[in-house]
mmCIF file of C-alpha atoms in Angstrom:
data_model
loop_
_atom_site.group_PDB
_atom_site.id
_atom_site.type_symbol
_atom_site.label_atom_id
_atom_site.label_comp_id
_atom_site.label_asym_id
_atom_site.label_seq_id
_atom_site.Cartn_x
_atom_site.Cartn_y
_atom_site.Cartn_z
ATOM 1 C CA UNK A 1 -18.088 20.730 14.688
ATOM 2 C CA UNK A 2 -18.508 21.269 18.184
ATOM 3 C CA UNK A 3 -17.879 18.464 20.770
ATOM 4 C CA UNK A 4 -18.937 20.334 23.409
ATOM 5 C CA UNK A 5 -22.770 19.646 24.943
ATOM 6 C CA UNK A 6 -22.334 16.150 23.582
ATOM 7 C CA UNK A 7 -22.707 12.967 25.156
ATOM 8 C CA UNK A 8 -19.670 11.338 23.258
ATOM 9 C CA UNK A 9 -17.885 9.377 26.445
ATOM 10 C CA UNK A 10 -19.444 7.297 29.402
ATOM 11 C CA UNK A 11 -19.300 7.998 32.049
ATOM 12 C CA UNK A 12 -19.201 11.453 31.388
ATOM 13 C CA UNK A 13 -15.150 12.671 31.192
ATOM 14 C CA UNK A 14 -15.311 16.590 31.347
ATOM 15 C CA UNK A 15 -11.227 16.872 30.648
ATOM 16 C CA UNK A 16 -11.528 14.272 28.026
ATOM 17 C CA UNK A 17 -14.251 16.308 26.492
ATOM 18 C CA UNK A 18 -12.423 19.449 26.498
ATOM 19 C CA UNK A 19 -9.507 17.525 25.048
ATOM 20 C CA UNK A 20 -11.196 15.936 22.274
ATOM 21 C CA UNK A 21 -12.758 19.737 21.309
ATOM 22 C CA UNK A 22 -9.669 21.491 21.593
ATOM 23 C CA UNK A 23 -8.272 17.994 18.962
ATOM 24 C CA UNK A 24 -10.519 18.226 16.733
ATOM 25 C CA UNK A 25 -10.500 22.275 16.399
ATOM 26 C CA UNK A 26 -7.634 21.962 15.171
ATOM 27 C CA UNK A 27 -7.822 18.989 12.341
ATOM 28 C CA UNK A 28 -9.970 21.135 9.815
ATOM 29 C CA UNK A 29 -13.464 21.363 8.570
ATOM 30 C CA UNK A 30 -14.814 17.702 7.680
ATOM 31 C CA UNK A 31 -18.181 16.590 6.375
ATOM 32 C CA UNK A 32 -20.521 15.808 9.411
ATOM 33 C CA UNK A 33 -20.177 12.140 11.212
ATOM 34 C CA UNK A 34 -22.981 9.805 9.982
ATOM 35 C CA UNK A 35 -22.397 8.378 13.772
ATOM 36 C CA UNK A 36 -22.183 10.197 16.528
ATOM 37 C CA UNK A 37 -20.116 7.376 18.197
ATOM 38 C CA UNK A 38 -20.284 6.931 22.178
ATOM 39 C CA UNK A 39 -17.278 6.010 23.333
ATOM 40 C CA UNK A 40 -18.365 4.404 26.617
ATOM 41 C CA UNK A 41 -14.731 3.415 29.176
ATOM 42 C CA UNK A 42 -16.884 1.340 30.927
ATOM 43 C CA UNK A 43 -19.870 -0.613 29.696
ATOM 44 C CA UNK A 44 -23.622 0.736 30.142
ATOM 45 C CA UNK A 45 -26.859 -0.810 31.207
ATOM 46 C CA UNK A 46 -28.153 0.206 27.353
ATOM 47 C CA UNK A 47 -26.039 -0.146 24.760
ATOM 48 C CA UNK A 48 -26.259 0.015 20.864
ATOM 49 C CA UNK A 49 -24.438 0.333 17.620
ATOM 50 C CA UNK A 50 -23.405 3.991 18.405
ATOM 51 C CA UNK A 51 -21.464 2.689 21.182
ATOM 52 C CA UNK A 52 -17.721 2.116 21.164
ATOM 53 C CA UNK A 53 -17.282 0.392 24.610
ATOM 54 C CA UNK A 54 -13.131 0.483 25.926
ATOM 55 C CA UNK A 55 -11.238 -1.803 28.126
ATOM 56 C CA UNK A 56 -7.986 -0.308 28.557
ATOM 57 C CA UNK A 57 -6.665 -3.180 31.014
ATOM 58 C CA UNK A 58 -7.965 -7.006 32.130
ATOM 59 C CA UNK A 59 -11.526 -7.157 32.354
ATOM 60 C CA UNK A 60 -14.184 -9.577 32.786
ATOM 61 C CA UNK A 61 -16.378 -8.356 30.749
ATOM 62 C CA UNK A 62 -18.877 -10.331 28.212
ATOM 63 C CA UNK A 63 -17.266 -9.036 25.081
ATOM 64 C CA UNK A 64 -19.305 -11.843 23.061
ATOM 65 C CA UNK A 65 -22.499 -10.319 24.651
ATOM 66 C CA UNK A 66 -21.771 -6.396 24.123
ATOM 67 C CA UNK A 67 -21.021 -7.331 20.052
ATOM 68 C CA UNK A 68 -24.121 -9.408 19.788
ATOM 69 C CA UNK A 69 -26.172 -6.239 21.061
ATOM 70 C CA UNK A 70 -24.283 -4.330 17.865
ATOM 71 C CA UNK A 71 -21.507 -2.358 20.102
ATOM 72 C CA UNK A 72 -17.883 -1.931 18.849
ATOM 73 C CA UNK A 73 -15.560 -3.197 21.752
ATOM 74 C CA UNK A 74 -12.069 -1.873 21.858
ATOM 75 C CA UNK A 75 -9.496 -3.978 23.799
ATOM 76 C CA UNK A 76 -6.259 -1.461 24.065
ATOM 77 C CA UNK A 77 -3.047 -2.108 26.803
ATOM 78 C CA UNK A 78 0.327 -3.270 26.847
ATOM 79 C CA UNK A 79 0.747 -1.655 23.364
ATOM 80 C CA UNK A 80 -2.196 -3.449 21.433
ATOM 81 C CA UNK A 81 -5.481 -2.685 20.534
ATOM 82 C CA UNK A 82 -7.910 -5.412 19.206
ATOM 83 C CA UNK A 83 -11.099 -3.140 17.843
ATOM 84 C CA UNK A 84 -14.189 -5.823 16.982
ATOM 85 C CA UNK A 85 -17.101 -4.588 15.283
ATOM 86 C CA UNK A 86 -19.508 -7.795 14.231
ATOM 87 C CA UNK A 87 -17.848 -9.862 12.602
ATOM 88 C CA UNK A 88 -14.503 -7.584 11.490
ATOM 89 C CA UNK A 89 -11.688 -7.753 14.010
ATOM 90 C CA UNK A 90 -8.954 -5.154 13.388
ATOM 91 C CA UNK A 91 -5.766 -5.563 15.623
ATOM 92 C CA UNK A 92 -2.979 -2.617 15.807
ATOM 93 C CA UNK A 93 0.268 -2.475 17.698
ATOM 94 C CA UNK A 94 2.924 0.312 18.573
ATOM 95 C CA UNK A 95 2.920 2.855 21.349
ATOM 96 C CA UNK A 96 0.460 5.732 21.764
ATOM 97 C CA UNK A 97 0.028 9.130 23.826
ATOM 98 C CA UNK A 98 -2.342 9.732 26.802
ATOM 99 C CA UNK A 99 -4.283 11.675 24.746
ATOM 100 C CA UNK A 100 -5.174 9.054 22.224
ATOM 101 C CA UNK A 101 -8.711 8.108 23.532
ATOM 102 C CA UNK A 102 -9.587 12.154 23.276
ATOM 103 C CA UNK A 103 -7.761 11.609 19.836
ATOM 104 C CA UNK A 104 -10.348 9.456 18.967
ATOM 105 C CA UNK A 105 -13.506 11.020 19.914
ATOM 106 C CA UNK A 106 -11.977 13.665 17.338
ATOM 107 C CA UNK A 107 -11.257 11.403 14.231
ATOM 108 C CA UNK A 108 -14.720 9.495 15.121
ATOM 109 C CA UNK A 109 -16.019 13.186 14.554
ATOM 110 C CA UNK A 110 -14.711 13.618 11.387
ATOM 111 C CA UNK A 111 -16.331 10.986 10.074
ATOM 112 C CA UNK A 112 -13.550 7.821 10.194
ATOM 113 C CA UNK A 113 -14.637 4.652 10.463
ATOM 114 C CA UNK A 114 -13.671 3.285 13.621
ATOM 115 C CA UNK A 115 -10.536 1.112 12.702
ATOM 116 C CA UNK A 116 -9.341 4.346 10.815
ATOM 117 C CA UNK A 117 -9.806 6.443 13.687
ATOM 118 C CA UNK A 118 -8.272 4.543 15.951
ATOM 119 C CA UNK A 119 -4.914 4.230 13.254
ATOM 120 C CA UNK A 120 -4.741 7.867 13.774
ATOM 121 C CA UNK A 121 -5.804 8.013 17.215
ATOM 122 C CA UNK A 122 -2.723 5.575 17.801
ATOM 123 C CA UNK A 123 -0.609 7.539 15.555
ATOM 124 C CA UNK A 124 -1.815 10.928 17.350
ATOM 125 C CA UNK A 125 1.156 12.997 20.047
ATOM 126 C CA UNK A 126 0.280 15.424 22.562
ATOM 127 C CA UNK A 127 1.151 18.713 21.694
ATOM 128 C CA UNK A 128 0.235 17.872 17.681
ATOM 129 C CA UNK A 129 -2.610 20.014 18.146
ATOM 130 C CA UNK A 130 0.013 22.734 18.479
ATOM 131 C CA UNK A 131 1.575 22.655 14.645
ATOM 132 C CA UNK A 132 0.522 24.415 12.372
ATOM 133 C CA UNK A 133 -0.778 20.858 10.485
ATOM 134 C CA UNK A 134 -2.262 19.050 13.507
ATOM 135 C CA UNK A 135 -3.122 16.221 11.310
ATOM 136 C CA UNK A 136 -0.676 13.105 11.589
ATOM 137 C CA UNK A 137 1.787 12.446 9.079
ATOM 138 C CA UNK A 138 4.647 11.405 10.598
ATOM 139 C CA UNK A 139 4.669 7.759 9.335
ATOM 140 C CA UNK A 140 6.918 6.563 12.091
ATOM 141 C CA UNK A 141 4.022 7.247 14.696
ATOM 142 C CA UNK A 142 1.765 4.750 13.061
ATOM 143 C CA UNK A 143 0.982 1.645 14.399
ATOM 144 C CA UNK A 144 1.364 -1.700 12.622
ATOM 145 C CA UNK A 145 -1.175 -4.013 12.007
ATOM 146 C CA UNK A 146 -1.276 -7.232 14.134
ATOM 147 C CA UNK A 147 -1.695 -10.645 13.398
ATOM 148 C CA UNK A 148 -1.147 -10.787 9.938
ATOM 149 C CA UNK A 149 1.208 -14.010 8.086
ATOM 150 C CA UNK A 150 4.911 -13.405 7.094
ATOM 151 C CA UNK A 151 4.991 -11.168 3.575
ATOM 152 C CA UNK A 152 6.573 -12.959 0.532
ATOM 153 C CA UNK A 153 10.636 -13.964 1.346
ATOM 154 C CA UNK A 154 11.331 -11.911 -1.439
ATOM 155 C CA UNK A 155 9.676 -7.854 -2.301
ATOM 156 C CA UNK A 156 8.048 -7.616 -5.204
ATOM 157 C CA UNK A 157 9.629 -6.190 -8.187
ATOM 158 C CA UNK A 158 9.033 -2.418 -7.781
ATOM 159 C CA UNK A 159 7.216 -0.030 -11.092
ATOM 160 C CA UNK A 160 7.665 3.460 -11.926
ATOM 161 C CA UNK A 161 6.973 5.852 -9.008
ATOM 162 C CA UNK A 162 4.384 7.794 -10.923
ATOM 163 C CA UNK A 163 2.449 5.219 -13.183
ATOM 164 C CA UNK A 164 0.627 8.183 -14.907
ATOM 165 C CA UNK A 165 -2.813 7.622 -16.921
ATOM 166 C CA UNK A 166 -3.865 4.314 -16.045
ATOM 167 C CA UNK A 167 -6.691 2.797 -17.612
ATOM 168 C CA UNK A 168 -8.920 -0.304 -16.452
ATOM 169 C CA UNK A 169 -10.041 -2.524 -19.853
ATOM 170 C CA UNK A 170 -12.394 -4.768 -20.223
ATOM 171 C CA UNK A 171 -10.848 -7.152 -22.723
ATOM 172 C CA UNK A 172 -7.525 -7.557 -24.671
ATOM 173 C CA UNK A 173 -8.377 -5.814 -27.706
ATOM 174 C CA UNK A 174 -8.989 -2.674 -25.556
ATOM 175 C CA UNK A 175 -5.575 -3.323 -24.017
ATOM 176 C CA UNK A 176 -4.200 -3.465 -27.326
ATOM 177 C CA UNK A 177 -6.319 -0.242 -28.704
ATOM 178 C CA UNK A 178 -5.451 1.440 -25.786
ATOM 179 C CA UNK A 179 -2.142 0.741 -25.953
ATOM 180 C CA UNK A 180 -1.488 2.106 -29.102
ATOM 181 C CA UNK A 181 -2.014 5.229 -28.450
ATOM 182 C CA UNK A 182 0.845 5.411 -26.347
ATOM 183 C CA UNK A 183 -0.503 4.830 -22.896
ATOM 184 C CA UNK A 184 1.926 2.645 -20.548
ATOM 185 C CA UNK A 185 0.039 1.572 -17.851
ATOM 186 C CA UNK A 186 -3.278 -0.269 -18.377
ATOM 187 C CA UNK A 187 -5.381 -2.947 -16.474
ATOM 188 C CA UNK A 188 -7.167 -5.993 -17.650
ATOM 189 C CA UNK A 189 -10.354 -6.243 -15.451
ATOM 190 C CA UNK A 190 -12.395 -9.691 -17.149
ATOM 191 C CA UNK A 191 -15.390 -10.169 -15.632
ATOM 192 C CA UNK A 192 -15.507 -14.483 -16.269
ATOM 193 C CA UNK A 193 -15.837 -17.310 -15.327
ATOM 194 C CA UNK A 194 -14.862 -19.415 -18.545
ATOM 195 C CA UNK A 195 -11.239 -20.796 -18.425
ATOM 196 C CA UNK A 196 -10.481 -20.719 -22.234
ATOM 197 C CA UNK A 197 -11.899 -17.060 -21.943
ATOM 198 C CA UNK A 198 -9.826 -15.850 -19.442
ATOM 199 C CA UNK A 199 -6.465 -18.003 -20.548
ATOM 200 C CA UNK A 200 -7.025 -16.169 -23.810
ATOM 201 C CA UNK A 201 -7.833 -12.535 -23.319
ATOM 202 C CA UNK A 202 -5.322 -12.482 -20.509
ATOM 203 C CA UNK A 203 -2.841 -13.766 -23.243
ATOM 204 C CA UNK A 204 -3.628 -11.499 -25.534
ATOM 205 C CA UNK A 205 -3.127 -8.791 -23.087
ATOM 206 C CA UNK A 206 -0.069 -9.793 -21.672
ATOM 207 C CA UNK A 207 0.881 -10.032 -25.636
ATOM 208 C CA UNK A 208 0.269 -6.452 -26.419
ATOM 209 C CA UNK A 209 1.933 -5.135 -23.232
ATOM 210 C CA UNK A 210 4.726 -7.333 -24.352
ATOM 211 C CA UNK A 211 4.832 -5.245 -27.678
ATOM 212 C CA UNK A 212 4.873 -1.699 -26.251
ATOM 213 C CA UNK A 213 6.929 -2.395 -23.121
ATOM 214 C CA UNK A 214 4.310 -0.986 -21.308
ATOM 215 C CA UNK A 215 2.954 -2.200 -17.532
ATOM 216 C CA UNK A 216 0.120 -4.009 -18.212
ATOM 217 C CA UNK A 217 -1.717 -5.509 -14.757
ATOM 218 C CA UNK A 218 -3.864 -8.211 -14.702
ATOM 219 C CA UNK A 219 -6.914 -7.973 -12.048
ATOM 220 C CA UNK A 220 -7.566 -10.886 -9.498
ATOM 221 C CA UNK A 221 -6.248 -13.862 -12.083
ATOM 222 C CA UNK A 222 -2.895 -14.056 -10.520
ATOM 223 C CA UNK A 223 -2.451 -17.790 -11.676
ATOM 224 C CA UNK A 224 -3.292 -16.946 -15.222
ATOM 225 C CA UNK A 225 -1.359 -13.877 -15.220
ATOM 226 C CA UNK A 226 1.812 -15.708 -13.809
ATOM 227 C CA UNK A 227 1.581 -18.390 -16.259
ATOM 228 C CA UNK A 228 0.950 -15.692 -19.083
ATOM 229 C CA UNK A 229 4.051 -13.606 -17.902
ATOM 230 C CA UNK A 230 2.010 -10.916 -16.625
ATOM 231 C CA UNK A 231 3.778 -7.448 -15.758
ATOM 232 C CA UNK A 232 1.654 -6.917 -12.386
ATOM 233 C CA UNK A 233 -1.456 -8.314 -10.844
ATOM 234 C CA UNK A 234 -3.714 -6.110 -9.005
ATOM 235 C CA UNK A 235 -5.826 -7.566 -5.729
ATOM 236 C CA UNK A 236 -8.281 -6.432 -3.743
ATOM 237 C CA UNK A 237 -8.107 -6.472 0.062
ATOM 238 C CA UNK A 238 -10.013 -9.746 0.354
ATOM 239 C CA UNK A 239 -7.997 -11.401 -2.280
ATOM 240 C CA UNK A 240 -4.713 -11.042 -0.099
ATOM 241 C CA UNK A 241 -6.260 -14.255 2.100
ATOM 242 C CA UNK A 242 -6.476 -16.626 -0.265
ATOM 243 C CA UNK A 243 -4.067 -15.527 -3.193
ATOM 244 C CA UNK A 244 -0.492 -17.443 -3.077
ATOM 245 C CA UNK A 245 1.656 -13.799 -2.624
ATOM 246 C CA UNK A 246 4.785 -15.965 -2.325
ATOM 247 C CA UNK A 247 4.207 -17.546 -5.796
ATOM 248 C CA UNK A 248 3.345 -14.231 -7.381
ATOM 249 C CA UNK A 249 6.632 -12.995 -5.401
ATOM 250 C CA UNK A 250 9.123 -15.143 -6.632
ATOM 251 C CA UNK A 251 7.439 -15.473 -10.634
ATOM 252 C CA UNK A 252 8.875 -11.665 -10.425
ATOM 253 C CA UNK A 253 5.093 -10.411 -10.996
ATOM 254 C CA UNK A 254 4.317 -7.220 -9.735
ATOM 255 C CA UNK A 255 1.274 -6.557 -7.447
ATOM 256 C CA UNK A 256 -0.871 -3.783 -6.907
ATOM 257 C CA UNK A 257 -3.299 -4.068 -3.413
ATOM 258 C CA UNK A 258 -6.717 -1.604 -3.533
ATOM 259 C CA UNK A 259 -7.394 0.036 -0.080
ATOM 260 C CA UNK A 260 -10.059 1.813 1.463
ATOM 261 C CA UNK A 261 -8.377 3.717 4.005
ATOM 262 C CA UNK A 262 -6.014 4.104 6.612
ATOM 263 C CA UNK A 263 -6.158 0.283 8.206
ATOM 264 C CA UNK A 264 -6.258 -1.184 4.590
ATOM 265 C CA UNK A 265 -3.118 1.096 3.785
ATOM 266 C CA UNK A 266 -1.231 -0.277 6.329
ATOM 267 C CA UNK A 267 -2.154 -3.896 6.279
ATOM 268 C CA UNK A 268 -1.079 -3.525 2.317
ATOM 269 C CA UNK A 269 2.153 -1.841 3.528
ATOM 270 C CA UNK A 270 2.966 -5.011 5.390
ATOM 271 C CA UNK A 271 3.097 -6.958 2.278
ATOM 272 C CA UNK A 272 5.325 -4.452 0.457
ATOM 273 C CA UNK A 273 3.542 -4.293 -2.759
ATOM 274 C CA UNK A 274 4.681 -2.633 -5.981
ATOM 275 C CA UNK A 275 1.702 -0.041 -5.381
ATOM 276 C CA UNK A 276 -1.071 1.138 -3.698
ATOM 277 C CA UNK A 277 -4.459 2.230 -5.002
ATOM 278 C CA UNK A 278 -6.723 4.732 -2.562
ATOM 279 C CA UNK A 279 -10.265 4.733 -3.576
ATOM 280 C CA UNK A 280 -12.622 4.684 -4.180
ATOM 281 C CA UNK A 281 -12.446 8.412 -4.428
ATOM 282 C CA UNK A 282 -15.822 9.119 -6.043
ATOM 283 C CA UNK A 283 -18.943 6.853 -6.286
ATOM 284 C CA UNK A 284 -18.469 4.435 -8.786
ATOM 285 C CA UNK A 285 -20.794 1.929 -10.922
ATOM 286 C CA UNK A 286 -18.202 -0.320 -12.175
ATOM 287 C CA UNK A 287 -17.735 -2.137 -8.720
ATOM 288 C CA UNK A 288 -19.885 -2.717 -5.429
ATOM 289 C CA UNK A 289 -17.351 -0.540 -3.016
ATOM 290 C CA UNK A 290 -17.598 -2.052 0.454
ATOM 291 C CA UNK A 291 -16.926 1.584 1.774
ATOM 292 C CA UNK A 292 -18.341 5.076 1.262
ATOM 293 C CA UNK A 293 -16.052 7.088 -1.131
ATOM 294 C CA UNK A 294 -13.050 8.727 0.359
ATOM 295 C CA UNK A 295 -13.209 12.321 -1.301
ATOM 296 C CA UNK A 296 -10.317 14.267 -2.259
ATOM 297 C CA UNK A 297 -9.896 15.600 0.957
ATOM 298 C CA UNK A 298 -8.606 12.159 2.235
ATOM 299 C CA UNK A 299 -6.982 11.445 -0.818
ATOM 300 C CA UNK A 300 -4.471 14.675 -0.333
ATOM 301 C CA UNK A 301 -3.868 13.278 3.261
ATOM 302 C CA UNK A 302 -3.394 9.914 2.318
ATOM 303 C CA UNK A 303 -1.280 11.179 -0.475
ATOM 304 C CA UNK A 304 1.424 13.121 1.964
ATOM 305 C CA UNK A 305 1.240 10.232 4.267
ATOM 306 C CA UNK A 306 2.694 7.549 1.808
ATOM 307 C CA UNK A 307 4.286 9.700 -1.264
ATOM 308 C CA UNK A 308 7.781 8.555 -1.542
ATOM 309 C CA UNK A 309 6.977 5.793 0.183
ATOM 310 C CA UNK A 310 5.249 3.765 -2.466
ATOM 311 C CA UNK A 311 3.613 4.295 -5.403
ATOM 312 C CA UNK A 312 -0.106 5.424 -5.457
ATOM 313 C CA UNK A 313 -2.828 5.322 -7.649
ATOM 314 C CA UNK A 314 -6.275 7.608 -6.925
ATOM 315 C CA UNK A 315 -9.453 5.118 -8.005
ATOM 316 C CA UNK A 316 -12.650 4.934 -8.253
ATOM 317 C CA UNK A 317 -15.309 7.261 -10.027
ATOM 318 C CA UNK A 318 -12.187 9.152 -11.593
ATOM 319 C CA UNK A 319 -13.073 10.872 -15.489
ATOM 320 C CA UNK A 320 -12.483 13.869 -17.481
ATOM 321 C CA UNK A 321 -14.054 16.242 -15.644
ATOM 322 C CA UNK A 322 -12.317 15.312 -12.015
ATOM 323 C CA UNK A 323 -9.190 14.529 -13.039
ATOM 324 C CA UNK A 324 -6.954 17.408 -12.519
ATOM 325 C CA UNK A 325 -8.725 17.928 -9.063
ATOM 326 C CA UNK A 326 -7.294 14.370 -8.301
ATOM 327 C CA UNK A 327 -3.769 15.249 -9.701
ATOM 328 C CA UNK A 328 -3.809 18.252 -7.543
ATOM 329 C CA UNK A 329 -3.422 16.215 -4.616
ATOM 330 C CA UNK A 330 0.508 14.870 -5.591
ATOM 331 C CA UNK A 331 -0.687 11.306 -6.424
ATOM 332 C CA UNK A 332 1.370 10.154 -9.296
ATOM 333 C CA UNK A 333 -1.470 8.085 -11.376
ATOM 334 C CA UNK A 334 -5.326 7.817 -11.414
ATOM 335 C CA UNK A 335 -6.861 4.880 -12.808
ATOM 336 C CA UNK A 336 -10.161 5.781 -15.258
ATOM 337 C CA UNK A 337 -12.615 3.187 -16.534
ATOM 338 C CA UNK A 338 -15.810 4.562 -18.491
ATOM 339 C CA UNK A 339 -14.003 8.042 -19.248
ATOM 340 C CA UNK A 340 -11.947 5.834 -21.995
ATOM 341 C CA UNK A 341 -14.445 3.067 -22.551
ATOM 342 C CA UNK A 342 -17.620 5.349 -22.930
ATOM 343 C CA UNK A 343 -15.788 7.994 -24.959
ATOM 344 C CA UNK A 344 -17.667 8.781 -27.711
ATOM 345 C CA UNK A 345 -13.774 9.582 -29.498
ATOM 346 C CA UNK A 346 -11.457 7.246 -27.688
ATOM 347 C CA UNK A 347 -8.075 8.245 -29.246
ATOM 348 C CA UNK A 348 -9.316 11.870 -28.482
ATOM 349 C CA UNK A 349 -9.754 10.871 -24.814
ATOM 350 C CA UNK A 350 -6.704 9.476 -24.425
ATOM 351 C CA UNK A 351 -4.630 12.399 -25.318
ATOM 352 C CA UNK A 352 -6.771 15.131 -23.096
ATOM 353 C CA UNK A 353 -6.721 12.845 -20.094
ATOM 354 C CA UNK A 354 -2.864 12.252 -21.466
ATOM 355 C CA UNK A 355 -2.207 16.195 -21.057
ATOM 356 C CA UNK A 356 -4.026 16.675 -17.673
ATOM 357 C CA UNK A 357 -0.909 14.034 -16.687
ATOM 358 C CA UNK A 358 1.912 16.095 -18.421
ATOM 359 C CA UNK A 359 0.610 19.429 -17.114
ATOM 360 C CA UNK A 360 0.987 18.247 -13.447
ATOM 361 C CA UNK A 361 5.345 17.349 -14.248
#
């Protein structure tokens, strides 16, 4: 995990070098960096998608130019950074050390993308490397994300803290099936496009949560679950653009935001959400993931970042056999798909994925 011998800044920066080694020595063993990211302070003749290329006051430069040849150009002074990578823009503002560029060169290396490096880059202090956790958790450190509209004039309702076994169904008579056997949190995920199909399975749904009191989220169909009387909605990070988060706000419907890492967890934050899920955690079939899984390794940090904070649900490639490795991390619910579904015994599944939950109280 050396830095050392490495061409990771431009021009070359000896003391930022021997910063960056002496930071990431101390953050822990990590899987090796599919990038080896260059992070160049001014801009070179030759530059490609490995290159990360910093302006840390005015320039002149042709930022345009330097993304159209496939660099990442980070824009970072007077206590905001605006990171562009093609056609993603990620904008964060707070205050941050002198060390945070070394910082960076050490989260790059542990294989963050580079929005969720620079989060804890931004949210790194000198002399962290010197406790016995180097690793940031002191949420106040953070930075916020930038640029993003007003959340909803009113929070949304809150859930349980720890939503437990939480399963993700595929129609309303696995809600109801599910439900039945006594679990109290369960998704509706309805993969359709037919109106009459979706007003009625989301109906039903809503009906049997109705019956056993239980919190019963509806996924992406925030109109249909608001006029249903849905407990919770659950959106993905794309959905948060166009969904009406006011009008889900003030029908008193919870909401649950998916995020892929630290950026995504704080851009969620901003909207204060009933929950958070972290994922996905494992490769997964059941969705296209627009990110490589996290692995429980992030999950634990993630988890003693935000616990207390909000509630948080592990997701993504999540059965039987991984499930009290997940729980082993603190988070307070885990949401399973195929290890209900495909169960060749279903009520049988329920209760041993049931007891993995009531062994971790």
């Amino acid at each position: 995990m050396s830095l050392l011998n490495r061409e990771i800044f431009w021009p070359p920066a000896d003391e930022l070098t021997e910063v960056a080694e002496r930071i990431r020595g101390r953050l822990g063993e990590w899987p090796a960096a599919s990038t080896q990211w260059r992070i160049c302070l001014t801009p070179p003749e030759a530059h490609g998608a490995s290159d990360l290329i910093v302006f840390t006051e005015t320039h002149g430069a042709d930022v345009e130019r330097l993304l159209a040849d496939g660099a990442a150009v980070l824009e970072a002074h007077g206590g905001r950074a605006v990171l562009r990578r093609e056609d993603a823009r990620f904008v964060l503002e707070g205050e941050w050390s002198d060390d945070w560029l070394a910082a960076l060169a050490a989260f790059l290396d542990c294989d963050f993308e580079p929005h969720d490096a620079l989060v804890l880059a931004l949210a790194w202090r000198a002399g962290d490397e010197n406790k016995p956790d180097a690793w940031p958790v002191d949420f106040d450190t953070f930075p916020r994300v930038g640029d993003l509209p007003a959340p909803p004039s009113v929070p949304f309702p809150s859930c349980p803290e720890r939503l437990g076994l939480y399963p993700v169904l595929p129609s309303a008579d696995w809600v109801a099936r599910v439900l039945d056997l006594g679990v109290t949190t369960a998704q509706l995920r309805r993969k359709s496009t037919d109106a009459a199909d979706l007003k009625r399975e989301i109906e039903g749904a809503v009906n049997a949560g109705h019956k056993h009191q239980a919190q019963l989220f509806i996924n992406d169909h925030w109109r249909e679950a608001i006029a249903a009387g849905a407990y919770g909605v659950h959106l993905g990070q794309e959905d948060v653009q166009t969904a009406d988060l006011e009008a889900i706000a003030q029908a008193g419907v919870r909401l649950g935001l998916s995020t892929h890492g630290y950026y995504e967890m704080l851009r969620a934050l901003h909207f204060r959400p009933s929950y958070l899920a972290l994922g996905a955690v494992f490769p997964t079939t059941t969705k296209v993931m627009p990110t490589a899984p996290q692995g429980l390794a992030r999950l634990a940090r993630y988890v003693r970042l935000l616990d207390g904070r909000v509630p948080l649900v592990a997701i993504g490639g999540v059965n039987g056999d991984v499930l009290r490795d997940v729980l082993a991390t603190g988070i307070g619910s885990a949401a399973l798909v195929r290890a209900v579904t495909e169960a060749p015994d279903t009520a049988a599944a329920v209760t041993a994925l049931q007891l993995e939950f009531a062994q971790q109280c």
